[in-house]
Short mmCIF file of C-alpha atoms in Angstrom, two decimals:
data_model
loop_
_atom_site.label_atom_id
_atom_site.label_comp_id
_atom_site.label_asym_id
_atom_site.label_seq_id
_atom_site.Cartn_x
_atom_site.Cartn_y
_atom_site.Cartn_z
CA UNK A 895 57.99 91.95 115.11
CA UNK A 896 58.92 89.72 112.74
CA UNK A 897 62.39 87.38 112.43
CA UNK A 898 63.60 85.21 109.45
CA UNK A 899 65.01 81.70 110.37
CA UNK A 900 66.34 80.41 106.78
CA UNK A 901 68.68 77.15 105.61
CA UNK A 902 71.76 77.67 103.39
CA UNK A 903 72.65 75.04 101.16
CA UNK A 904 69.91 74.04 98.33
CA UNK A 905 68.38 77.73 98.95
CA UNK A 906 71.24 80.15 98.41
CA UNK A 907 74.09 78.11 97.82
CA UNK A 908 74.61 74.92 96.29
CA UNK A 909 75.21 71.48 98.89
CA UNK A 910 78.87 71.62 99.67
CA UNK A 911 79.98 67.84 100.21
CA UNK A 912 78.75 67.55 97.05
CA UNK A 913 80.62 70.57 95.40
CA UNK A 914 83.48 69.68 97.31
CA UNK A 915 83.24 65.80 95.55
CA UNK A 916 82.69 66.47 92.13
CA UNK A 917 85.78 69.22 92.02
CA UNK A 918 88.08 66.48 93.85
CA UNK A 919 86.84 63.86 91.77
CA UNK A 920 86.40 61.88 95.19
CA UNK A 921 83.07 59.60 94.97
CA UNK A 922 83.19 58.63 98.52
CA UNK A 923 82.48 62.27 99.64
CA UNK A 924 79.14 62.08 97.65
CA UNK A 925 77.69 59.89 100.55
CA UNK A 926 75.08 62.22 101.98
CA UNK A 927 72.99 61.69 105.46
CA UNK A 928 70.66 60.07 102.78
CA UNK A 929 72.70 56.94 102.49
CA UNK A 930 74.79 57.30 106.02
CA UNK A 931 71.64 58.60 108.66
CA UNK A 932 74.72 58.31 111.05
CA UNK A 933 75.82 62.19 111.06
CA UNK A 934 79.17 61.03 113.09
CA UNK A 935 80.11 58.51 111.19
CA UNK A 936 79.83 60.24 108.25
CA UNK A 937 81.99 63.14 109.38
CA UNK A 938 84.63 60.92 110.73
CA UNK A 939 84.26 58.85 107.14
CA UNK A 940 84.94 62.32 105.14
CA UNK A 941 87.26 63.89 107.54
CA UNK A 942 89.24 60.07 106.86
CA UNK A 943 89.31 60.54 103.53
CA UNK A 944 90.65 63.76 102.97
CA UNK A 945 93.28 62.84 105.00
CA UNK A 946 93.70 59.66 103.32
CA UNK A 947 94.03 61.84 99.85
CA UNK A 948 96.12 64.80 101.32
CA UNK A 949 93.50 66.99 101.19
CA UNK A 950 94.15 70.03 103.17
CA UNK A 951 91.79 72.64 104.67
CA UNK A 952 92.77 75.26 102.31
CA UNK A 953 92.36 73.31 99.01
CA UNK A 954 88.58 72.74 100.32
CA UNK A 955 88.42 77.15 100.92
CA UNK A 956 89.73 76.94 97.63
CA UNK A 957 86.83 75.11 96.07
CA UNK A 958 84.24 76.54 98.53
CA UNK A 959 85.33 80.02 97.13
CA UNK A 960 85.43 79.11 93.31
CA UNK A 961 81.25 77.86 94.29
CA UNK A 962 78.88 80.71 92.77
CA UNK A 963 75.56 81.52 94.98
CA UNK A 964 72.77 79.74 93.15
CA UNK A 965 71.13 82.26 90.96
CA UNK A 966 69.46 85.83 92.53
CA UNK A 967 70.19 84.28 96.00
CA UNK A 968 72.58 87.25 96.82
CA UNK A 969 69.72 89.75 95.50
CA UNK A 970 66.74 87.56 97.29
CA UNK A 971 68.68 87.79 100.50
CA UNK A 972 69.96 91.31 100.50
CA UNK A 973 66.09 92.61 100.12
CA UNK A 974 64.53 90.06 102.65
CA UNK A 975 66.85 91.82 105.19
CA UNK A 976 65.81 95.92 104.31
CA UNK A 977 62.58 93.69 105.52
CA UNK A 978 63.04 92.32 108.70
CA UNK A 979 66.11 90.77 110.64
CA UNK A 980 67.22 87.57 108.96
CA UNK A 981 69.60 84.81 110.08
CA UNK A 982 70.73 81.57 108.33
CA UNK A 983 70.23 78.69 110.17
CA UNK A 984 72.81 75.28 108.84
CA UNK A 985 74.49 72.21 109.81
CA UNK A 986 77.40 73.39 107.83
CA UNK A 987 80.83 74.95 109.60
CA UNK A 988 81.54 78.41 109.52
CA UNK A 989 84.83 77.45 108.32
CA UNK A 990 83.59 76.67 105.11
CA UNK A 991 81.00 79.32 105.10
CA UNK A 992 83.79 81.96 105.25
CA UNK A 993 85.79 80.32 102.63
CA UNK A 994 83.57 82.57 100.45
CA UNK A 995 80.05 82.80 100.85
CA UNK A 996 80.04 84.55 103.75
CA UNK A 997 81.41 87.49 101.31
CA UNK A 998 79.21 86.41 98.13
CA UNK A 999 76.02 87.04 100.86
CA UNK A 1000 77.06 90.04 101.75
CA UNK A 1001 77.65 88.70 105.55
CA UNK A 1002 74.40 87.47 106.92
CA UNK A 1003 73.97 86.25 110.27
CA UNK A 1004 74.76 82.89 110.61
CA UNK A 1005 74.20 80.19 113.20
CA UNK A 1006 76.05 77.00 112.41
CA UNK A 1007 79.06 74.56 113.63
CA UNK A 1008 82.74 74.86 113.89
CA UNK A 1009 85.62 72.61 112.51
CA UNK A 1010 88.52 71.64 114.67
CA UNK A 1011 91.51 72.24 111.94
CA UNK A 1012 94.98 70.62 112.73
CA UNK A 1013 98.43 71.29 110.99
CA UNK A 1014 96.51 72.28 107.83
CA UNK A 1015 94.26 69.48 108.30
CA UNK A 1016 90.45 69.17 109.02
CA UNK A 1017 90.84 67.22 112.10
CA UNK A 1018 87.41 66.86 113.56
CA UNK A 1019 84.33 69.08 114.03
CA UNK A 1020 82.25 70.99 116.98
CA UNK A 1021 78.61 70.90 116.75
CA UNK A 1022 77.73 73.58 118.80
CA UNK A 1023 74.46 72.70 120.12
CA UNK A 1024 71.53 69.86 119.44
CA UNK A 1025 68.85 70.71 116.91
CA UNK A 1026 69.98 73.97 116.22
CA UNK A 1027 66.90 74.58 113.94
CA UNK A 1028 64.19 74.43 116.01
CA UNK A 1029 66.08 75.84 119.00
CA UNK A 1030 67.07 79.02 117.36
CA UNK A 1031 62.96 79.48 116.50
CA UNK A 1032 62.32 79.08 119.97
CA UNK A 1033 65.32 81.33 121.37
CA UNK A 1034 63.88 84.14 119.06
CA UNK A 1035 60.36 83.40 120.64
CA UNK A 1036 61.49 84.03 123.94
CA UNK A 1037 63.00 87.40 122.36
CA UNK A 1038 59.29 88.22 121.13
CA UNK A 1039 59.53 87.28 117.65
CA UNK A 1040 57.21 85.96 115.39
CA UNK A 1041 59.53 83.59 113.27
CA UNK A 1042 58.85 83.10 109.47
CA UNK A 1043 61.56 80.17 108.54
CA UNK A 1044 61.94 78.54 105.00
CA UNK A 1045 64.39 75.51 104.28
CA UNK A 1046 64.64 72.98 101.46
CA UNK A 1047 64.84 69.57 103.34
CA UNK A 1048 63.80 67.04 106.48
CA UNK A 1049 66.26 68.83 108.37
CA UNK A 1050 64.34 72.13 108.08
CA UNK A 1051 61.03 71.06 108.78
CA UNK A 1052 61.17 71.04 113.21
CA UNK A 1053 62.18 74.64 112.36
CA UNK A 1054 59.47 75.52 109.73
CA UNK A 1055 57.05 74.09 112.16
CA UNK A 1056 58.21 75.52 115.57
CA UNK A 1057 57.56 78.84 113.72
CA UNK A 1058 54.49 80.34 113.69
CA UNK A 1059 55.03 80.63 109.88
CA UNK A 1060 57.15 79.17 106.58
CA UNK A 1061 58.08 77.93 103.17
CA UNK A 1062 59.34 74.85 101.77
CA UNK A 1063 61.84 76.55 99.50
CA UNK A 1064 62.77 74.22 96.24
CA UNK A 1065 62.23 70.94 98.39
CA UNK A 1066 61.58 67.30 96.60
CA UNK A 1067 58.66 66.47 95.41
CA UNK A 1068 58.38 63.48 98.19
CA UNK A 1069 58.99 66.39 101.04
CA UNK A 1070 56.82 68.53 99.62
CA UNK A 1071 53.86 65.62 99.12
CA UNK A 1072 54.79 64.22 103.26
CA UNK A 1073 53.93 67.57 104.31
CA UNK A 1074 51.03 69.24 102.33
CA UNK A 1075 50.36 71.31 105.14
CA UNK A 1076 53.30 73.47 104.59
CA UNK A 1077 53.24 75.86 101.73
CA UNK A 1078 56.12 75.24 99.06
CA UNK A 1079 57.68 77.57 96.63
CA UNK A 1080 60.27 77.12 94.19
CA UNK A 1081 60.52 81.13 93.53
CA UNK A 1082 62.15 83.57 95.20
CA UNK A 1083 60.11 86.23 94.06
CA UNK A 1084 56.83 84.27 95.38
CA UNK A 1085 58.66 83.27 98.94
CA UNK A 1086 59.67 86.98 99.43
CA UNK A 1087 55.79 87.94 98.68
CA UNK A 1088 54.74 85.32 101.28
CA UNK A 1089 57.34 86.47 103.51
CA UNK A 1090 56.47 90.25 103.30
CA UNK A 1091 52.58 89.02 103.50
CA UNK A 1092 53.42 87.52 106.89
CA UNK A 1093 55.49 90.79 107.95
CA UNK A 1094 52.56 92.97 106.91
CA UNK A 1095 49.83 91.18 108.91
CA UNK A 1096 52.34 90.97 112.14
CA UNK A 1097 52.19 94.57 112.20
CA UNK A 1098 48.65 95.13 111.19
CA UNK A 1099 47.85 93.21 114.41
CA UNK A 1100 49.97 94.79 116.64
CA UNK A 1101 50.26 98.04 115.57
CA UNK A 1102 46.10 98.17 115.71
CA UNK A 1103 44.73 100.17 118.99
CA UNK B 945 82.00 79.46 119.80
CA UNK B 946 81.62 83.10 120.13
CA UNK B 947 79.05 85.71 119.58
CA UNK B 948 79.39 89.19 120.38
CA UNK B 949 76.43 91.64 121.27
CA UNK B 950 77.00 95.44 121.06
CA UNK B 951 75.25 98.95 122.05
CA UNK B 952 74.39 100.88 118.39
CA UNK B 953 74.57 104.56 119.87
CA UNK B 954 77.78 105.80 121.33
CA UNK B 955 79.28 103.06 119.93
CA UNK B 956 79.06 103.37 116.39
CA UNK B 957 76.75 105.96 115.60
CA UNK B 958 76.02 109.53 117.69
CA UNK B 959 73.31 109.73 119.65
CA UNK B 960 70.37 109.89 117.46
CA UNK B 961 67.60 111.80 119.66
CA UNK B 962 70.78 114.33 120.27
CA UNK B 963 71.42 114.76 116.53
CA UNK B 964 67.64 114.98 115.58
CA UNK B 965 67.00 118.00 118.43
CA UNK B 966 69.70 120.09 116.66
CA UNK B 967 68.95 119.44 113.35
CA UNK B 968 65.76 120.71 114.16
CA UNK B 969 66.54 123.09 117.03
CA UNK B 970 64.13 121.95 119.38
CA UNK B 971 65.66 121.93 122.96
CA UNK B 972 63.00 119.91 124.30
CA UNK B 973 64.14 116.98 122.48
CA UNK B 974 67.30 116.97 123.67
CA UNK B 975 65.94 115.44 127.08
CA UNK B 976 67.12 111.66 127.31
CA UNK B 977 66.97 109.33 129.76
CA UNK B 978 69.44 111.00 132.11
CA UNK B 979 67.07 113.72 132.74
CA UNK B 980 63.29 111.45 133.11
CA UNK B 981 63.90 108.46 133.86
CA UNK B 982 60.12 106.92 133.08
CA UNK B 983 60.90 106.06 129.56
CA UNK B 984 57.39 106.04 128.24
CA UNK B 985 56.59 109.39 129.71
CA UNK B 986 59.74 110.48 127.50
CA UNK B 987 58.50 108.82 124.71
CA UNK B 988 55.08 110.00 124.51
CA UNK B 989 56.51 113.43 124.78
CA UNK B 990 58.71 112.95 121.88
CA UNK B 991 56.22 111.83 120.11
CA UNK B 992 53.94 115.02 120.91
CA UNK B 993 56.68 117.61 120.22
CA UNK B 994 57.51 116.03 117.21
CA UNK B 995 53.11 116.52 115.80
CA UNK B 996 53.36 120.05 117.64
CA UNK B 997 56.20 121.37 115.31
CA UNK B 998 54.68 119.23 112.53
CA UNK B 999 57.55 116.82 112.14
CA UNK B 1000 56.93 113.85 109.74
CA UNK B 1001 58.63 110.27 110.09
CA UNK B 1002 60.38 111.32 106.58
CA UNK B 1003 61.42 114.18 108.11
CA UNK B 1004 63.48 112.33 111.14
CA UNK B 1005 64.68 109.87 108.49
CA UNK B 1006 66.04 112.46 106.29
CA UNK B 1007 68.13 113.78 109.27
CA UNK B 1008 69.30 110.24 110.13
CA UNK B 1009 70.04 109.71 107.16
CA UNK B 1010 72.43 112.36 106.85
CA UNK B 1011 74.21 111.44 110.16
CA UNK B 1012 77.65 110.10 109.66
CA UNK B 1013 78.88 107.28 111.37
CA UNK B 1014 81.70 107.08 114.30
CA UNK B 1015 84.99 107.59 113.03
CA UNK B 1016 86.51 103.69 111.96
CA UNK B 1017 82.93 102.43 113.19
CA UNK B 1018 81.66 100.94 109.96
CA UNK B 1019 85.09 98.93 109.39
CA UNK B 1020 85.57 98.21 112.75
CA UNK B 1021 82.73 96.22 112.39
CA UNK B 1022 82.85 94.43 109.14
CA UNK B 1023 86.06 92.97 110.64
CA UNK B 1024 84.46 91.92 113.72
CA UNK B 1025 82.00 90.03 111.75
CA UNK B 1026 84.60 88.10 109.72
CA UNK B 1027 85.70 87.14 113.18
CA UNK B 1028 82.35 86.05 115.12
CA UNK B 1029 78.76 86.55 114.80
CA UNK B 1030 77.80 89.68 115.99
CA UNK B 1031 74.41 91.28 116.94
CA UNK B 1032 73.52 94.82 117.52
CA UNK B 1033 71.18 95.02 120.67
CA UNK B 1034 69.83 98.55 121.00
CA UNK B 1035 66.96 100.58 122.34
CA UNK B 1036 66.34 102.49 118.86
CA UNK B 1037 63.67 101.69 116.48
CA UNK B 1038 64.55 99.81 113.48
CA UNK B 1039 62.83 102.58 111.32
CA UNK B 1040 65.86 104.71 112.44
CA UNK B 1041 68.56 102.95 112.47
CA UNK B 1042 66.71 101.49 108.07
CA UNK B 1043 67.22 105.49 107.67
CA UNK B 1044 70.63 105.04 106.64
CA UNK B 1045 72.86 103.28 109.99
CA UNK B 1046 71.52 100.15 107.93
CA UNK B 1047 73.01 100.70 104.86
CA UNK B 1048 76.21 102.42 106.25
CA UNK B 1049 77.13 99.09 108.88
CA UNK B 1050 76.31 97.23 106.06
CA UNK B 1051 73.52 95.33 107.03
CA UNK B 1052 74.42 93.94 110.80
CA UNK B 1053 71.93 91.80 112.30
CA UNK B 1054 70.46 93.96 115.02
CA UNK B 1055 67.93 93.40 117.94
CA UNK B 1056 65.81 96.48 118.09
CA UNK B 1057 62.43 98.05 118.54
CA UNK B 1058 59.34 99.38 116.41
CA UNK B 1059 57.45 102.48 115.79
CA UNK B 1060 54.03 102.69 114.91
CA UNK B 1061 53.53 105.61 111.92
CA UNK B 1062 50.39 106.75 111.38
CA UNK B 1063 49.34 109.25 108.38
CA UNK B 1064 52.80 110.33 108.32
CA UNK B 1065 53.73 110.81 111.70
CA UNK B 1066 55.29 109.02 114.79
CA UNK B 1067 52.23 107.83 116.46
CA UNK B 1068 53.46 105.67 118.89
CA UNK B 1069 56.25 102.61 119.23
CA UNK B 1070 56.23 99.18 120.29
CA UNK B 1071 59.20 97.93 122.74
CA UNK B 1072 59.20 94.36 121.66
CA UNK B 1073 60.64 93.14 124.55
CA UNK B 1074 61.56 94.59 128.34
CA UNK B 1075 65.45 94.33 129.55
CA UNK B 1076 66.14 93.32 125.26
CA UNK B 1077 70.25 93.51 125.82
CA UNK B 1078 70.48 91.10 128.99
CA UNK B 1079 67.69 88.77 127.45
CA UNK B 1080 69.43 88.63 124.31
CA UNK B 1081 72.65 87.45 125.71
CA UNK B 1082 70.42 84.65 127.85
CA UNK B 1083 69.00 83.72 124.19
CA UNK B 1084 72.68 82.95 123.27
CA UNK B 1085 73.77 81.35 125.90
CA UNK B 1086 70.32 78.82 125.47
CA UNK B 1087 72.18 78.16 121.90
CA UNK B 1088 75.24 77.13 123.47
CA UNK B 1089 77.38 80.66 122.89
CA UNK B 1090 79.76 82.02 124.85
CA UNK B 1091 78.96 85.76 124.58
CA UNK B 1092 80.87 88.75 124.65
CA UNK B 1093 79.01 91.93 125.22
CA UNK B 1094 79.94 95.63 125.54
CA UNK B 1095 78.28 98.84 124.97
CA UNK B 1096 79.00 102.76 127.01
CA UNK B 1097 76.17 103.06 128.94
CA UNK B 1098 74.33 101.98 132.48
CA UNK B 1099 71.43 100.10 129.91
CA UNK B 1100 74.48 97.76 128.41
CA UNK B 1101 75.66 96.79 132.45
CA UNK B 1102 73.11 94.33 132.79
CA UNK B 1103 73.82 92.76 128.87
CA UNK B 1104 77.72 93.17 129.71
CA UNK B 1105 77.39 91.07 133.21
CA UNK B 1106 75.16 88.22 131.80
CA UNK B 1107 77.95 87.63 129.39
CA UNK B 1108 80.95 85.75 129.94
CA UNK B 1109 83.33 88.67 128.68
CA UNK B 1110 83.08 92.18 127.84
CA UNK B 1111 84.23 95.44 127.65
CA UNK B 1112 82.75 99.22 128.35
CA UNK B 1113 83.96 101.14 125.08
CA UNK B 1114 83.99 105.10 125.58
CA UNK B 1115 81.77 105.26 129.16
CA UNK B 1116 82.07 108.03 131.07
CA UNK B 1117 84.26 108.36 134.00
CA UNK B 1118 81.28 108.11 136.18
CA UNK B 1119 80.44 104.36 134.79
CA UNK B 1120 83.71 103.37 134.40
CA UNK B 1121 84.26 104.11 138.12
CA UNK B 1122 81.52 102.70 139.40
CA UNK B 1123 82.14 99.65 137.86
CA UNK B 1124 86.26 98.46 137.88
CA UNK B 1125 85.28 95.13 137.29
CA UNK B 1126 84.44 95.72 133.86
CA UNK B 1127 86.93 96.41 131.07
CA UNK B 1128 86.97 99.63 129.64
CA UNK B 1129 88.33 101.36 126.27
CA UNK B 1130 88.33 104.50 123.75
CA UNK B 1131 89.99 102.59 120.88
CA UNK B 1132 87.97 100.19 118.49
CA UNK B 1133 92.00 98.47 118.10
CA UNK B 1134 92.21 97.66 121.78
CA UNK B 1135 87.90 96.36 121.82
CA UNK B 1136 89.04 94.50 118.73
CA UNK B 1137 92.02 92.42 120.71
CA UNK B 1138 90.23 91.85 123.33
CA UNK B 1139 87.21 90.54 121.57
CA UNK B 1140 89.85 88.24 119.91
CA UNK B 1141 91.94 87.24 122.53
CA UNK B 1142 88.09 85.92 124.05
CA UNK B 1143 87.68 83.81 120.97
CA UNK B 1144 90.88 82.22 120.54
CA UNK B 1145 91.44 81.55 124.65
CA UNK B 1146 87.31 79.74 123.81
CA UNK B 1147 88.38 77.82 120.48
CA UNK B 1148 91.76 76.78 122.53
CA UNK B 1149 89.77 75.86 125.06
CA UNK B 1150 87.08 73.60 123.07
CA UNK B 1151 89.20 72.44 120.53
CA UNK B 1152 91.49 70.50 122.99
CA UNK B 1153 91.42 66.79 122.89
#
């Protein structure tokens, strides 16, 4: 049987730091693990500054909520699971992924981190576990999945390629030319026919005497 | 953080093999595991009463279909899932519980197995994995959960003892003797406290400098 592994932000949502930084009017919580490769540091640098501009928990659910799904996300989603078990896979918090698109997704699965929030204040943050990607492919594997995962970024490819099939989903054009091995679409339309390809020829297999 | 696993039958839907023999008044299907205990051999002879009376798949779907959930079960369980990530673990197929459970719970993630149809008719099914509930909860824990199981029957004892909490919810007297250790309860209020009592005693716990 077949289990969908899928990122968040940049497939059904757009990035939230960034969201969050534009709406604040805060350039200094534009800085992306593309400038800082320091994940840490970078927390501790945002978590800093919304501190350092009064910035509470709630005005960031605030913005979070006002954030629409990027466009025939919620429909893409809600049809990929009538057609097989799907959970999101991100680096974000579920703290901000309640703050609205939780809702907006119709409540997916998700597998992500936790904030630690202090009088009203994002205080620091839990990632639960490692390389969360790639180890969710292979906890599903030892369930008996076969694992079809799609992502948009470097941070999705150990998952795409720990399962036994996927989708670069919108990525840049540098990703896409590093890795010409893995397919790319930029539709959802097309990555829900590859998807229900893969689903299809699972069962053909196994369901044969 | 917290995930909780849960038992589909009993818990928030009837019995489904139950329902299906009375809709269709055929006593023989009304045998479940309490009565032969090699499930294959019950299976199989499902499966053969069902082509002997000339029962299609859409035939068992329609009936599904039409069953209503458990009493509170549907929004007892959207609330859970604003709480925690929760997975349904059963032992049904997943082309029962897409015959209208799906649509009813609103989409939960759930852990199930498959049937094989052929021209029409049940023609076999395909257990995706053996022991799926205490597995599942092993899967969790290997993505650094702390799980919270509970179910009503002697197939959830071995998913409610790998986890680090749980509850029985509406066991019979005979389980819920046999096992004090366990926590038991009728009322989806009391599984709901508990559940949340688990997760803030865990975020206390973690969040702690």
């Amino acid at each position: 049987m077949v289990f969908v592994t899928c990122d968040l932000e940049g497939v059904f949502t757009p990035e939230i730091w960034i969201e969050v930084a534009e709406r604040l009017g805060i350039e200094k919580l534009r800085i992306t693990t593309r400038e800082e490769k320091d994940y840490d540091k970078l927390m501790k640098m945002r978590i800093r500054t919304l501190k350092d501009n009064h910035v509470r928990f709630e005005d960031i659910g605030r913005i979070i909520n006002s954030i629409d799904l990027l466009e025939g996300a919620g429909d893409f989603l809600n049809r990929l699971r009538k057609l097989c078990p799907v959970a999101v896979v991100s680096d974000t918090f579920s703290e901000f992924f309640n703050s609205g698109f939780a809702q907006k997704l119709n409540w997916p699965l998700i597998f992500c981190h936790d904030l630690v929030i202090r009088d009203g204040y994002i205080d620091d943050y839990r990632i639960r576990i490692q390389d969360s990607k790639k180890r969710t492919v292979q906890a599903l594997h030892a369930l008996s999945y076969e694992v079809f995962a799609f992502g948009d970024s470097y941070n999705d490819i150990s998952m795409i390629k720990e399962a036994d099939s996927g989708s670069l989903f919108r990525a840049p054009a540098n990703i896409i030319a590093e890795y010409p091995e893995i397919l790319a679409t930029d539709e959802y339309d097309s990555l829900y026919s590859k998807i229900e390809d893969f689903v299809g020829k699972e069962k053909e297999r196994n369901d044969g005497r």
